[in-house]
Short mmCIF file of C-alpha atoms in Angstrom, two decimals:
data_model
loop_
_atom_site.label_atom_id
_atom_site.label_comp_id
_atom_site.label_asym_id
_atom_site.label_seq_id
_atom_site.Cartn_x
_atom_site.Cartn_y
_atom_site.Cartn_z
CA UNK A 995 -68.85 32.42 -56.29
CA UNK A 996 -66.01 34.32 -54.14
CA UNK A 997 -63.80 32.79 -51.76
CA UNK A 998 -63.98 35.44 -48.31
CA UNK A 999 -60.84 34.17 -46.26
CA UNK A 1000 -62.45 36.56 -42.91
CA UNK A 1001 -65.53 34.54 -43.30
CA UNK A 1002 -63.55 31.11 -42.92
CA UNK A 1003 -60.62 32.35 -40.33
CA UNK A 1004 -64.21 33.45 -38.17
CA UNK A 1005 -65.41 30.26 -38.45
CA UNK A 1006 -66.06 28.46 -35.05
CA UNK A 1007 -64.99 24.77 -34.52
CA UNK A 1008 -67.23 23.97 -32.59
CA UNK A 1009 -65.50 24.01 -29.21
CA UNK A 1010 -66.55 26.71 -27.24
CA UNK A 1011 -65.73 30.38 -28.93
CA UNK A 1012 -62.46 29.07 -30.76
CA UNK A 1013 -62.59 29.96 -34.17
CA UNK A 1014 -60.08 28.75 -37.21
CA UNK A 1015 -58.30 31.80 -36.57
CA UNK A 1016 -57.70 31.35 -32.63
CA UNK A 1017 -57.15 27.47 -34.26
CA UNK A 1018 -54.22 28.71 -36.46
CA UNK A 1019 -52.69 31.29 -34.05
CA UNK A 1020 -52.60 28.84 -31.77
CA UNK A 1021 -50.77 26.17 -34.26
CA UNK A 1022 -48.34 28.77 -35.75
CA UNK A 1023 -47.23 30.45 -32.14
CA UNK A 1024 -46.15 26.71 -31.25
CA UNK A 1025 -44.83 25.67 -34.08
CA UNK A 1026 -42.48 29.58 -34.61
CA UNK A 1027 -41.52 28.15 -30.66
CA UNK A 1028 -40.63 24.73 -31.83
CA UNK A 1029 -38.76 25.96 -34.45
CA UNK A 1030 -36.96 28.80 -32.03
CA UNK A 1031 -36.36 26.07 -29.63
CA UNK A 1032 -34.31 24.25 -31.83
CA UNK A 1033 -32.59 26.79 -33.36
CA UNK A 1034 -31.09 28.42 -30.46
CA UNK A 1035 -30.79 25.02 -28.68
CA UNK A 1036 -28.68 24.29 -31.70
CA UNK A 1037 -26.17 27.31 -31.45
CA UNK A 1038 -26.10 26.60 -27.46
CA UNK A 1039 -24.97 23.31 -28.45
CA UNK A 1040 -22.71 24.54 -31.12
CA UNK A 1041 -21.07 27.71 -28.38
CA UNK A 1042 -20.66 25.48 -26.20
CA UNK A 1043 -18.75 21.80 -27.28
CA UNK A 1044 -15.33 23.20 -26.09
CA UNK A 1045 -16.40 25.36 -23.52
CA UNK A 1046 -18.13 22.68 -21.16
CA UNK A 1047 -18.51 18.50 -20.57
CA UNK A 1048 -21.19 16.51 -23.00
CA UNK A 1049 -23.23 16.32 -20.36
CA UNK A 1050 -23.80 19.53 -18.98
CA UNK A 1051 -23.77 21.15 -22.74
CA UNK A 1052 -26.92 18.61 -23.66
CA UNK A 1053 -28.54 19.34 -20.33
CA UNK A 1054 -28.31 23.44 -20.76
CA UNK A 1055 -29.13 22.94 -24.33
CA UNK A 1056 -32.19 20.71 -23.59
CA UNK A 1057 -33.25 22.93 -20.73
CA UNK A 1058 -33.24 25.98 -23.12
CA UNK A 1059 -35.27 23.79 -26.04
CA UNK A 1060 -37.93 22.60 -23.64
CA UNK A 1061 -38.50 26.28 -21.90
CA UNK A 1062 -38.75 27.87 -25.24
CA UNK A 1063 -41.53 25.58 -25.77
CA UNK A 1064 -43.20 25.91 -23.21
CA UNK A 1065 -43.00 29.65 -23.00
CA UNK A 1066 -44.32 29.43 -26.73
CA UNK A 1067 -47.14 26.87 -25.46
CA UNK A 1068 -48.39 29.47 -22.57
CA UNK A 1069 -48.20 32.59 -25.44
CA UNK A 1070 -50.17 30.26 -27.41
CA UNK A 1071 -52.88 29.19 -24.68
CA UNK A 1072 -55.34 32.48 -24.74
CA UNK A 1073 -55.57 31.52 -28.52
CA UNK A 1074 -57.82 28.80 -27.13
CA UNK A 1075 -59.63 31.00 -24.93
CA UNK A 1076 -58.26 29.12 -21.84
CA UNK A 1077 -58.15 31.11 -19.19
CA UNK A 1078 -54.86 31.63 -17.26
CA UNK A 1079 -56.55 32.66 -13.64
CA UNK A 1080 -58.79 29.82 -13.80
CA UNK A 1081 -55.90 27.60 -14.19
CA UNK A 1082 -54.18 27.87 -11.10
CA UNK A 1083 -58.18 27.63 -9.67
CA UNK A 1084 -57.78 24.45 -11.08
CA UNK A 1085 -54.57 23.51 -10.63
CA UNK A 1086 -55.07 22.64 -7.38
CA UNK A 1087 -57.50 20.08 -7.96
CA UNK A 1088 -55.69 18.92 -11.00
CA UNK A 1089 -52.31 19.08 -9.51
CA UNK A 1090 -53.84 16.41 -6.96
CA UNK A 1091 -54.90 14.05 -9.52
CA UNK A 1092 -51.56 14.62 -11.51
CA UNK A 1093 -49.63 13.88 -8.31
CA UNK A 1094 -50.55 10.44 -7.11
CA UNK A 1095 -51.74 9.87 -10.88
CA UNK A 1096 -47.55 10.61 -12.20
CA UNK A 1097 -45.72 9.85 -8.76
CA UNK A 1098 -43.14 7.93 -10.51
CA UNK A 1099 -42.65 10.28 -13.32
CA UNK A 1100 -42.16 13.22 -10.62
CA UNK A 1101 -39.48 10.63 -8.72
CA UNK A 1102 -37.47 9.84 -11.56
CA UNK A 1103 -37.59 13.72 -12.55
CA UNK A 1104 -36.81 14.68 -9.05
CA UNK A 1105 -34.24 11.81 -9.07
CA UNK A 1106 -32.92 13.09 -12.09
CA UNK A 1107 -32.60 17.23 -10.90
CA UNK A 1108 -30.49 15.21 -7.97
CA UNK A 1109 -28.26 13.20 -10.43
CA UNK A 1110 -27.44 16.19 -12.43
CA UNK A 1111 -26.78 18.38 -9.53
CA UNK A 1112 -24.44 15.55 -7.75
CA UNK A 1113 -22.79 14.22 -10.87
CA UNK A 1114 -21.75 11.24 -9.78
CA UNK A 1115 -21.61 10.12 -13.64
CA UNK A 1116 -21.08 11.99 -16.61
CA UNK A 1117 -21.53 10.60 -20.40
CA UNK A 1118 -19.08 8.31 -21.27
CA UNK A 1119 -18.06 6.84 -17.78
CA UNK A 1120 -18.00 3.15 -17.03
CA UNK A 1121 -20.48 2.61 -14.29
CA UNK A 1122 -21.85 -0.69 -12.28
CA UNK A 1123 -25.28 0.64 -11.19
CA UNK A 1124 -28.56 -2.02 -10.31
CA UNK A 1125 -26.32 -4.58 -11.16
CA UNK A 1126 -25.78 -3.36 -15.24
CA UNK A 1127 -22.04 -2.48 -16.16
CA UNK A 1128 -21.41 -0.31 -18.99
CA UNK A 1129 -20.82 3.03 -20.08
CA UNK A 1130 -23.55 6.47 -19.88
CA UNK A 1131 -24.80 6.92 -23.36
CA UNK A 1132 -27.06 9.64 -21.91
CA UNK A 1133 -28.77 11.41 -18.78
CA UNK A 1134 -32.05 12.59 -19.68
CA UNK A 1135 -33.77 14.37 -16.93
CA UNK A 1136 -36.46 11.08 -16.58
CA UNK A 1137 -33.53 8.40 -17.43
CA UNK A 1138 -30.20 7.11 -17.68
CA UNK A 1139 -29.21 5.34 -20.53
CA UNK A 1140 -26.57 3.09 -20.37
CA UNK A 1141 -24.93 0.91 -23.08
CA UNK A 1142 -23.34 -2.35 -22.11
CA UNK A 1143 -20.11 -3.21 -22.58
CA UNK A 1144 -21.51 -6.35 -25.45
CA UNK A 1145 -23.33 -3.24 -27.37
CA UNK A 1146 -27.21 -3.80 -25.11
CA UNK A 1147 -28.99 -0.33 -25.00
CA UNK A 1148 -30.52 -0.19 -21.43
CA UNK A 1149 -32.86 2.36 -20.29
CA UNK A 1150 -32.57 2.39 -16.51
CA UNK A 1151 -35.53 5.35 -14.26
CA UNK A 1152 -33.80 8.10 -12.60
CA UNK A 1153 -35.27 6.74 -10.06
CA UNK A 1154 -33.81 3.11 -10.17
CA UNK A 1155 -30.27 5.37 -10.78
CA UNK A 1156 -30.26 7.53 -7.44
CA UNK A 1157 -31.64 4.59 -5.53
CA UNK A 1158 -29.00 2.49 -6.11
CA UNK A 1159 -25.56 2.19 -5.74
CA UNK A 1160 -23.33 3.44 -8.48
CA UNK A 1161 -20.01 2.27 -8.91
CA UNK A 1162 -17.98 4.75 -11.18
CA UNK A 1163 -14.33 2.48 -12.12
CA UNK A 1164 -13.77 6.10 -14.25
CA UNK A 1165 -14.52 8.83 -11.41
CA UNK A 1166 -10.92 8.80 -10.22
CA UNK A 1167 -8.20 9.54 -11.87
CA UNK A 1168 -6.46 6.46 -11.07
CA UNK A 1169 -7.26 3.20 -10.51
CA UNK A 1170 -5.13 -0.16 -8.91
CA UNK A 1171 -5.65 -3.92 -9.75
CA UNK A 1172 -3.88 -6.93 -9.38
CA UNK A 1173 -2.62 -10.56 -10.52
CA UNK A 1174 -1.90 -13.51 -9.32
CA UNK A 1175 0.94 -15.39 -10.42
CA UNK A 1176 2.01 -18.68 -8.93
CA UNK A 1177 5.80 -20.22 -9.55
CA UNK A 1178 7.26 -23.16 -8.39
CA UNK A 1179 8.81 -23.80 -5.33
CA UNK A 1180 11.85 -24.39 -6.43
CA UNK A 1181 12.05 -21.22 -8.54
CA UNK A 1182 13.81 -18.04 -7.21
CA UNK A 1183 11.06 -15.29 -5.43
CA UNK A 1184 12.76 -12.94 -5.63
CA UNK A 1185 14.19 -13.26 -9.07
CA UNK A 1186 10.22 -13.21 -10.25
CA UNK A 1187 9.27 -10.46 -8.09
CA UNK A 1188 12.81 -8.58 -9.82
CA UNK A 1189 11.56 -9.93 -13.08
CA UNK A 1190 7.32 -8.75 -12.49
CA UNK A 1191 8.76 -4.96 -11.09
CA UNK A 1192 11.14 -4.90 -14.78
CA UNK A 1193 8.27 -5.67 -16.89
CA UNK A 1194 5.75 -3.56 -15.30
CA UNK A 1195 7.99 -0.66 -15.48
CA UNK A 1196 8.43 -0.89 -18.81
CA UNK A 1197 4.78 -0.52 -19.66
CA UNK A 1198 3.91 3.17 -20.30
CA UNK A 1199 0.73 3.43 -18.33
CA UNK A 1200 1.81 1.20 -14.79
CA UNK A 1201 1.73 4.62 -13.16
CA UNK A 1202 5.02 5.67 -11.38
CA UNK A 1203 3.48 7.18 -8.70
CA UNK A 1204 1.67 5.10 -6.58
CA UNK A 1205 4.39 2.55 -7.23
CA UNK A 1206 3.17 -0.86 -8.39
CA UNK A 1207 3.79 -3.64 -5.43
CA UNK A 1208 4.97 -7.32 -6.39
CA UNK A 1209 5.13 -9.66 -2.79
CA UNK A 1210 4.93 -13.48 -1.70
CA UNK A 1211 1.26 -13.33 -0.84
CA UNK A 1212 0.91 -16.93 0.14
CA UNK A 1213 2.12 -20.34 -0.32
CA UNK A 1214 -0.61 -22.16 -1.81
CA UNK A 1215 -0.86 -26.08 -2.45
CA UNK A 1216 0.70 -26.17 -6.25
CA UNK A 1217 3.03 -23.48 -6.29
CA UNK A 1218 4.20 -19.71 -4.32
CA UNK A 1219 1.69 -17.15 -5.20
CA UNK A 1220 2.47 -13.45 -6.10
CA UNK A 1221 0.53 -10.73 -5.43
CA UNK A 1222 0.94 -7.55 -7.60
CA UNK A 1223 -0.46 -4.48 -7.25
CA UNK A 1224 -0.45 -1.97 -9.90
CA UNK A 1225 -1.55 1.39 -10.56
CA UNK A 1226 -3.18 2.64 -14.07
CA UNK A 1227 -5.20 6.00 -15.28
CA UNK A 1228 -8.82 4.62 -14.41
CA UNK A 1229 -10.00 5.30 -18.27
CA UNK A 1230 -6.91 3.14 -19.31
CA UNK A 1231 -6.80 0.42 -17.18
CA UNK A 1232 -8.34 -2.11 -18.83
CA UNK A 1233 -5.83 -1.70 -21.43
CA UNK A 1234 -3.13 -1.36 -19.26
CA UNK A 1235 -4.50 -5.37 -17.27
CA UNK A 1236 -4.57 -7.01 -20.42
CA UNK A 1237 -1.60 -6.21 -21.91
CA UNK A 1238 0.67 -6.85 -18.99
CA UNK A 1239 -0.46 -10.20 -17.89
CA UNK A 1240 1.26 -11.81 -21.04
CA UNK A 1241 4.04 -9.87 -20.47
CA UNK A 1242 4.68 -11.23 -16.99
CA UNK A 1243 4.31 -14.75 -17.96
CA UNK A 1244 6.80 -14.59 -21.19
CA UNK A 1245 9.37 -12.98 -19.42
CA UNK A 1246 9.20 -15.56 -16.56
CA UNK A 1247 9.54 -18.23 -18.64
CA UNK A 1248 11.85 -16.45 -20.37
CA UNK A 1249 14.16 -16.68 -17.10
CA UNK A 1250 13.21 -19.96 -16.68
CA UNK A 1251 10.61 -19.85 -13.80
CA UNK A 1252 7.48 -21.41 -14.71
CA UNK A 1253 3.89 -21.32 -13.49
CA UNK A 1254 3.22 -24.70 -12.38
CA UNK A 1255 0.22 -27.14 -13.23
CA UNK A 1256 -1.61 -28.41 -10.15
CA UNK A 1257 -0.28 -31.41 -8.72
CA UNK A 1258 -0.25 -34.14 -5.82
CA UNK A 1259 2.27 -36.02 -4.06
CA UNK A 1260 0.70 -39.17 -3.29
CA UNK A 1261 1.99 -41.70 -0.62
CA UNK A 1262 0.75 -45.30 -0.06
CA UNK A 1263 1.33 -46.96 3.04
CA UNK A 1264 2.05 -50.07 2.16
CA UNK A 1265 3.88 -49.80 -0.79
CA UNK A 1266 2.65 -49.77 -4.31
CA UNK A 1267 2.69 -52.84 -5.93
CA UNK A 1268 1.80 -53.93 -9.79
CA UNK A 1269 0.00 -57.61 -9.97
CA UNK A 1270 0.40 -59.35 -12.56
CA UNK A 1271 3.89 -58.00 -13.66
CA UNK A 1272 5.54 -61.35 -13.98
CA UNK A 1273 2.97 -63.29 -15.36
CA UNK A 1274 3.13 -60.65 -18.48
CA UNK A 1275 6.91 -61.12 -19.20
CA UNK A 1276 5.99 -64.50 -19.63
CA UNK A 1277 4.12 -64.25 -22.15
CA UNK B 1028 17.37 19.38 -38.51
CA UNK B 1029 14.05 17.63 -39.40
CA UNK B 1030 11.80 20.71 -38.25
CA UNK B 1031 10.59 23.32 -40.13
CA UNK B 1032 8.32 23.92 -42.97
CA UNK B 1033 7.57 22.02 -46.82
CA UNK B 1034 6.18 22.30 -49.60
CA UNK B 1035 5.79 19.78 -51.88
CA UNK B 1036 8.75 16.24 -51.69
CA UNK B 1037 10.83 16.32 -48.97
CA UNK B 1038 13.17 13.28 -47.18
CA UNK B 1039 14.46 13.34 -44.10
CA UNK B 1040 16.49 10.49 -42.43
CA UNK B 1041 18.25 10.55 -38.91
CA UNK B 1042 18.63 7.06 -37.61
CA UNK B 1043 15.83 4.77 -37.76
CA UNK B 1044 13.97 7.40 -38.09
CA UNK B 1045 12.45 8.57 -41.86
CA UNK B 1046 10.59 11.32 -42.85
CA UNK B 1047 9.61 12.57 -46.56
CA UNK B 1048 6.88 13.63 -48.55
CA UNK B 1049 7.04 11.77 -52.18
CA UNK B 1050 5.16 12.83 -55.45
CA UNK B 1051 3.24 9.95 -56.53
CA UNK B 1052 1.49 11.28 -59.48
CA UNK B 1053 -0.94 13.73 -58.76
CA UNK B 1054 -0.91 12.91 -55.19
CA UNK B 1055 1.59 13.38 -52.48
CA UNK B 1056 2.66 10.72 -50.19
CA UNK B 1057 3.77 11.56 -46.75
CA UNK B 1058 5.61 8.73 -45.26
CA UNK B 1059 7.01 8.36 -41.48
CA UNK B 1060 8.98 5.64 -40.07
CA UNK B 1061 10.23 5.71 -36.88
CA UNK B 1062 11.43 3.10 -33.72
CA UNK B 1063 9.69 0.65 -36.22
CA UNK B 1064 6.09 1.46 -36.55
CA UNK B 1065 5.46 3.20 -39.82
CA UNK B 1066 2.54 5.89 -41.04
CA UNK B 1067 1.38 6.92 -44.24
CA UNK B 1068 -0.69 9.17 -45.55
CA UNK B 1069 -1.21 10.12 -49.23
CA UNK B 1070 -2.21 13.80 -49.74
CA UNK B 1071 -4.27 16.22 -51.73
CA UNK B 1072 -2.93 19.31 -51.89
CA UNK B 1073 -2.44 22.48 -54.04
CA UNK B 1074 -1.14 25.10 -51.63
CA UNK B 1075 -1.11 23.48 -48.40
CA UNK B 1076 2.42 23.23 -46.95
CA UNK B 1077 3.89 20.48 -44.44
CA UNK B 1078 4.94 21.45 -40.65
CA UNK B 1079 7.07 19.58 -38.69
CA UNK B 1080 8.07 20.78 -35.15
CA UNK B 1081 8.52 19.72 -31.61
CA UNK B 1082 4.75 19.66 -29.70
CA UNK B 1083 3.51 19.58 -26.16
CA UNK B 1084 5.13 15.51 -24.79
CA UNK B 1085 1.66 14.19 -24.07
CA UNK B 1086 0.74 12.13 -26.75
CA UNK B 1087 1.97 9.29 -26.97
CA UNK B 1088 1.65 6.60 -27.36
CA UNK B 1089 -1.71 7.47 -26.18
CA UNK B 1090 -3.57 10.93 -25.58
CA UNK B 1091 -4.57 10.49 -21.57
CA UNK B 1092 -3.52 13.97 -19.79
CA UNK B 1093 -2.23 17.52 -20.80
CA UNK B 1094 0.23 17.65 -17.57
CA UNK B 1095 3.95 17.31 -17.68
CA UNK B 1096 5.85 16.28 -14.70
CA UNK B 1097 9.48 16.51 -14.35
CA UNK B 1098 11.13 14.86 -11.15
CA UNK B 1099 14.95 15.81 -10.39
CA UNK B 1100 17.30 15.45 -7.60
CA UNK B 1101 15.94 17.19 -4.60
CA UNK B 1102 16.96 21.12 -4.21
CA UNK B 1103 16.58 23.09 -0.45
CA UNK B 1104 16.36 26.73 -1.79
CA UNK B 1105 15.91 29.41 1.05
CA UNK B 1106 13.29 31.96 1.60
CA UNK B 1107 12.99 34.45 -1.23
CA UNK B 1108 15.62 33.31 -3.43
CA UNK B 1109 14.93 33.11 -6.87
CA UNK B 1110 17.38 30.89 -9.24
CA UNK B 1111 17.31 30.09 -12.91
CA UNK B 1112 18.31 25.80 -13.66
CA UNK B 1113 18.23 24.31 -16.75
CA UNK B 1114 16.24 20.98 -17.27
CA UNK B 1115 15.38 18.38 -19.89
CA UNK B 1116 12.23 17.80 -20.92
CA UNK B 1117 10.89 15.13 -23.35
CA UNK B 1118 10.20 16.28 -26.78
CA UNK B 1119 7.37 14.38 -29.39
CA UNK B 1120 7.14 15.73 -32.98
CA UNK B 1121 4.40 17.22 -34.58
CA UNK B 1122 3.04 16.81 -38.49
CA UNK B 1123 0.86 19.49 -39.34
CA UNK B 1124 -0.78 20.80 -42.63
CA UNK B 1125 -1.52 24.12 -43.47
CA UNK B 1126 -3.81 25.66 -45.72
CA UNK B 1127 -4.42 29.36 -46.01
CA UNK B 1128 -7.22 29.13 -43.50
CA UNK B 1129 -6.45 25.82 -41.84
CA UNK B 1130 -4.02 23.61 -39.98
CA UNK B 1131 -4.87 20.14 -38.94
CA UNK B 1132 -2.38 17.26 -37.18
CA UNK B 1133 -1.46 14.72 -39.79
CA UNK B 1134 0.95 12.84 -37.14
CA UNK B 1135 2.91 12.79 -34.31
CA UNK B 1136 5.69 10.49 -33.19
CA UNK B 1137 8.78 10.15 -30.66
CA UNK B 1138 11.84 8.57 -30.05
CA UNK B 1139 12.07 6.40 -26.74
CA UNK B 1140 10.13 5.47 -24.11
CA UNK B 1141 7.15 6.78 -22.53
CA UNK B 1142 6.15 6.95 -18.26
CA UNK B 1143 2.90 8.53 -17.09
CA UNK B 1144 2.28 8.95 -13.10
CA UNK B 1145 0.07 9.92 -11.03
CA UNK B 1146 0.49 13.65 -9.34
CA UNK B 1147 -1.62 14.31 -6.03
CA UNK B 1148 -4.06 11.44 -5.05
CA UNK B 1149 -6.26 8.92 -6.85
CA UNK B 1150 -8.86 10.76 -6.18
CA UNK B 1151 -8.41 14.81 -7.28
CA UNK B 1152 -4.94 13.99 -8.40
CA UNK B 1153 -3.68 14.69 -11.78
CA UNK B 1154 -1.78 11.89 -14.44
CA UNK B 1155 0.67 13.45 -15.96
CA UNK B 1156 3.96 12.24 -18.36
CA UNK B 1157 6.86 12.04 -15.68
CA UNK B 1158 10.36 12.61 -17.11
CA UNK B 1159 13.70 11.93 -15.22
CA UNK B 1160 16.33 14.90 -15.68
CA UNK B 1161 19.58 16.32 -14.60
CA UNK B 1162 19.86 19.68 -12.54
CA UNK B 1163 21.85 22.08 -15.47
CA UNK B 1164 23.31 25.50 -14.72
CA UNK B 1165 24.26 25.69 -17.97
CA UNK B 1166 22.25 25.01 -20.96
CA UNK B 1167 22.88 21.12 -21.87
CA UNK B 1168 23.46 19.56 -24.60
CA UNK B 1169 20.09 17.47 -26.04
CA UNK B 1170 19.63 16.03 -29.07
CA UNK B 1171 16.23 18.04 -30.85
CA UNK B 1172 14.55 14.92 -31.42
CA UNK B 1173 14.64 13.27 -28.04
CA UNK B 1174 14.69 15.96 -25.47
CA UNK B 1175 14.57 19.75 -25.21
CA UNK B 1176 15.88 22.42 -22.94
CA UNK B 1177 13.96 23.93 -20.23
CA UNK B 1178 15.46 27.30 -18.67
CA UNK B 1179 13.19 26.97 -15.18
CA UNK B 1180 13.10 30.07 -13.21
CA UNK B 1181 12.44 28.72 -9.13
CA UNK B 1182 11.27 31.41 -7.10
CA UNK B 1183 11.26 30.49 -3.42
CA UNK B 1184 8.15 33.39 -2.15
CA UNK B 1185 7.05 31.58 1.03
CA UNK B 1186 9.15 32.35 4.50
CA UNK B 1187 10.39 28.90 4.88
CA UNK B 1188 13.34 27.02 3.05
CA UNK B 1189 11.06 24.44 1.00
CA UNK B 1190 12.55 20.84 -0.78
CA UNK B 1191 12.02 21.03 -4.40
CA UNK B 1192 12.41 17.36 -5.94
CA UNK B 1193 9.67 17.94 -8.76
CA UNK B 1194 7.45 20.45 -11.26
CA UNK B 1195 4.10 19.67 -12.98
CA UNK B 1196 2.90 22.09 -15.83
CA UNK B 1197 -0.12 21.96 -17.84
CA UNK B 1198 1.00 21.16 -21.02
CA UNK B 1199 -1.75 22.95 -22.82
CA UNK B 1200 0.36 26.54 -22.18
CA UNK B 1201 3.34 25.05 -23.13
CA UNK B 1202 5.53 27.53 -25.84
CA UNK B 1203 7.86 25.75 -27.60
CA UNK B 1204 10.65 26.92 -29.80
CA UNK B 1205 13.37 25.11 -32.10
CA UNK B 1206 17.13 25.82 -33.05
CA UNK B 1207 20.13 24.55 -33.09
CA UNK B 1208 17.78 22.71 -30.09
CA UNK B 1209 14.68 22.32 -29.16
CA UNK B 1210 13.61 24.59 -25.62
CA UNK B 1211 11.14 26.10 -23.20
CA UNK B 1212 10.92 28.74 -20.50
CA UNK B 1213 9.12 28.46 -17.11
CA UNK B 1214 8.53 29.44 -14.03
CA UNK B 1215 7.70 27.94 -10.68
CA UNK B 1216 6.60 30.40 -7.64
CA UNK B 1217 6.66 28.54 -4.30
CA UNK B 1218 3.76 29.99 -2.51
CA UNK B 1219 4.15 27.32 0.39
CA UNK B 1220 6.28 24.59 0.99
CA UNK B 1221 2.84 22.68 -0.42
CA UNK B 1222 1.74 25.23 -2.91
CA UNK B 1223 3.87 26.55 -6.05
CA UNK B 1224 1.75 27.85 -9.45
CA UNK B 1225 4.01 26.94 -12.75
CA UNK B 1226 3.72 28.11 -15.57
CA UNK B 1227 5.46 28.55 -19.45
CA UNK B 1228 7.13 31.78 -20.84
CA UNK B 1229 6.64 33.14 -24.57
CA UNK B 1230 10.10 33.36 -25.31
CA UNK B 1231 13.15 31.63 -26.91
CA UNK B 1232 16.00 30.51 -25.40
CA UNK B 1233 18.41 32.16 -28.00
CA UNK B 1234 17.93 34.71 -30.30
CA UNK B 1235 16.75 33.29 -33.76
CA UNK B 1236 14.59 30.51 -32.01
CA UNK B 1237 11.57 29.77 -33.97
CA UNK B 1238 8.19 28.79 -32.16
CA UNK B 1239 6.90 25.53 -32.65
CA UNK B 1240 2.73 25.27 -33.67
CA UNK B 1241 0.68 24.76 -30.48
CA UNK B 1242 -1.07 21.14 -30.95
CA UNK B 1243 -4.57 22.72 -29.08
CA UNK B 1244 -4.02 25.88 -31.88
CA UNK B 1245 -4.23 23.18 -34.64
CA UNK B 1246 -7.08 21.17 -32.43
CA UNK B 1247 -9.04 24.69 -32.67
CA UNK B 1248 -9.58 23.78 -28.64
CA UNK B 1249 -9.86 27.41 -26.82
CA UNK B 1250 -6.75 27.98 -23.82
CA UNK B 1251 -7.06 30.26 -21.11
CA UNK B 1252 -3.14 30.94 -20.10
CA UNK B 1253 -3.36 30.22 -16.46
CA UNK B 1254 -0.73 28.02 -15.66
CA UNK B 1255 -0.69 25.28 -13.11
CA UNK B 1256 -1.26 25.38 -9.65
CA UNK B 1257 0.49 22.32 -7.61
CA UNK B 1258 -1.29 21.12 -4.71
CA UNK B 1259 0.12 18.38 -3.62
CA UNK B 1260 3.77 19.44 -2.67
CA UNK B 1261 7.13 19.06 -5.24
CA UNK B 1262 9.21 16.71 -3.14
#
């Protein structure tokens, strides 16, 4: 018994005139396309490692990857006896149907493209969008992935990102934070301000300019309240904030200035009489 | 002088600063102690060398920027005039491991404190390492582990008198040389009362000075030497 390869290849698969050979060609072209796409996108990513920011590099690599696969698919389609000119005619009707069916997908896609051009966020930025706070892990064509500060993966559709208020905490080079520091009424507020400013000045990332500002903000129920405004590099502000407050508190206490507990002085209209004191003494 | 190339063991102590490589059996232990902080690494090396030299002062306590701002007393400069002055700049010390085909950063340390500032606006400005210097007309004395000397040539190319009290550099272009002291040379071209170009010159201040290994070279970061455009004024 002989095995005729040509005969096998020319065997119809039962769908139109498509033979096993056509199907094999289709699969081979697609596989070659995927392999080429993977090699090219990997090299694009490697070549641009030092030259482009991560998100732009990833976007370009993905565009190259999917572009090559689409190209391979279009080349492979005639193997399935698929008339591309017929696709244009059918495309109108199909496009209408698909358009309705994939409204949200298209909306997310378009939003994703706008996000990529507008650049309100980048990979690694700390953001708050749609009440979700965290750092941007990836920006896909349809969705944005955020890792919340407690390490949870959140996928937000790009339409939601695009139509929500985006707060990007690190978009600017520097940002300001503030402290409220209460001191006792008998403490010297000028000395407290001087000490706080000295402590702030020693921190490398409490910026020299814009200069920090410390002032008496209000006279509270239990304390004289100082406010300190400090500028820090946007990507390091949290470290500075957590580092400085305790140092200011320690420096104030070393100089005899204390942060008071809530207190209330109570006056009795008729004085305060302790009943039963004499009876107790007799016993 | 701590700066130089070392193969095998060495030991340098300068006040509270200690840098050494000690043989420990077949291994080499690199150890650094500076201002109460200690750093130690075990090295496995046959032909490698340890290079210690001054590096761009923008890495401590954490790498947040590439920019260096030096502030000095205000100077008013006549249009068209060029003046060379000397400033001091902060020095950080880089320790590199060099093999035949590769160089890596092992350690960066420095003496004294650091301070950072914002040059420009919070929206568009840049974070810069801040340093205050006196103005000198001749090369001043400077402790090579703490400070270096910068020769700055300021040219007022504008048509107006301008007041200058600070200069900002992109440190990725910085060329540092060392010998008896640490040195760098730079230019500042004032284009208008709010605009100036700054750049470093790749030349030693004194003959015989050795060029430092740059951090961007060791980190394999390609750099285009294009200077820096100060867009937010200089006073």
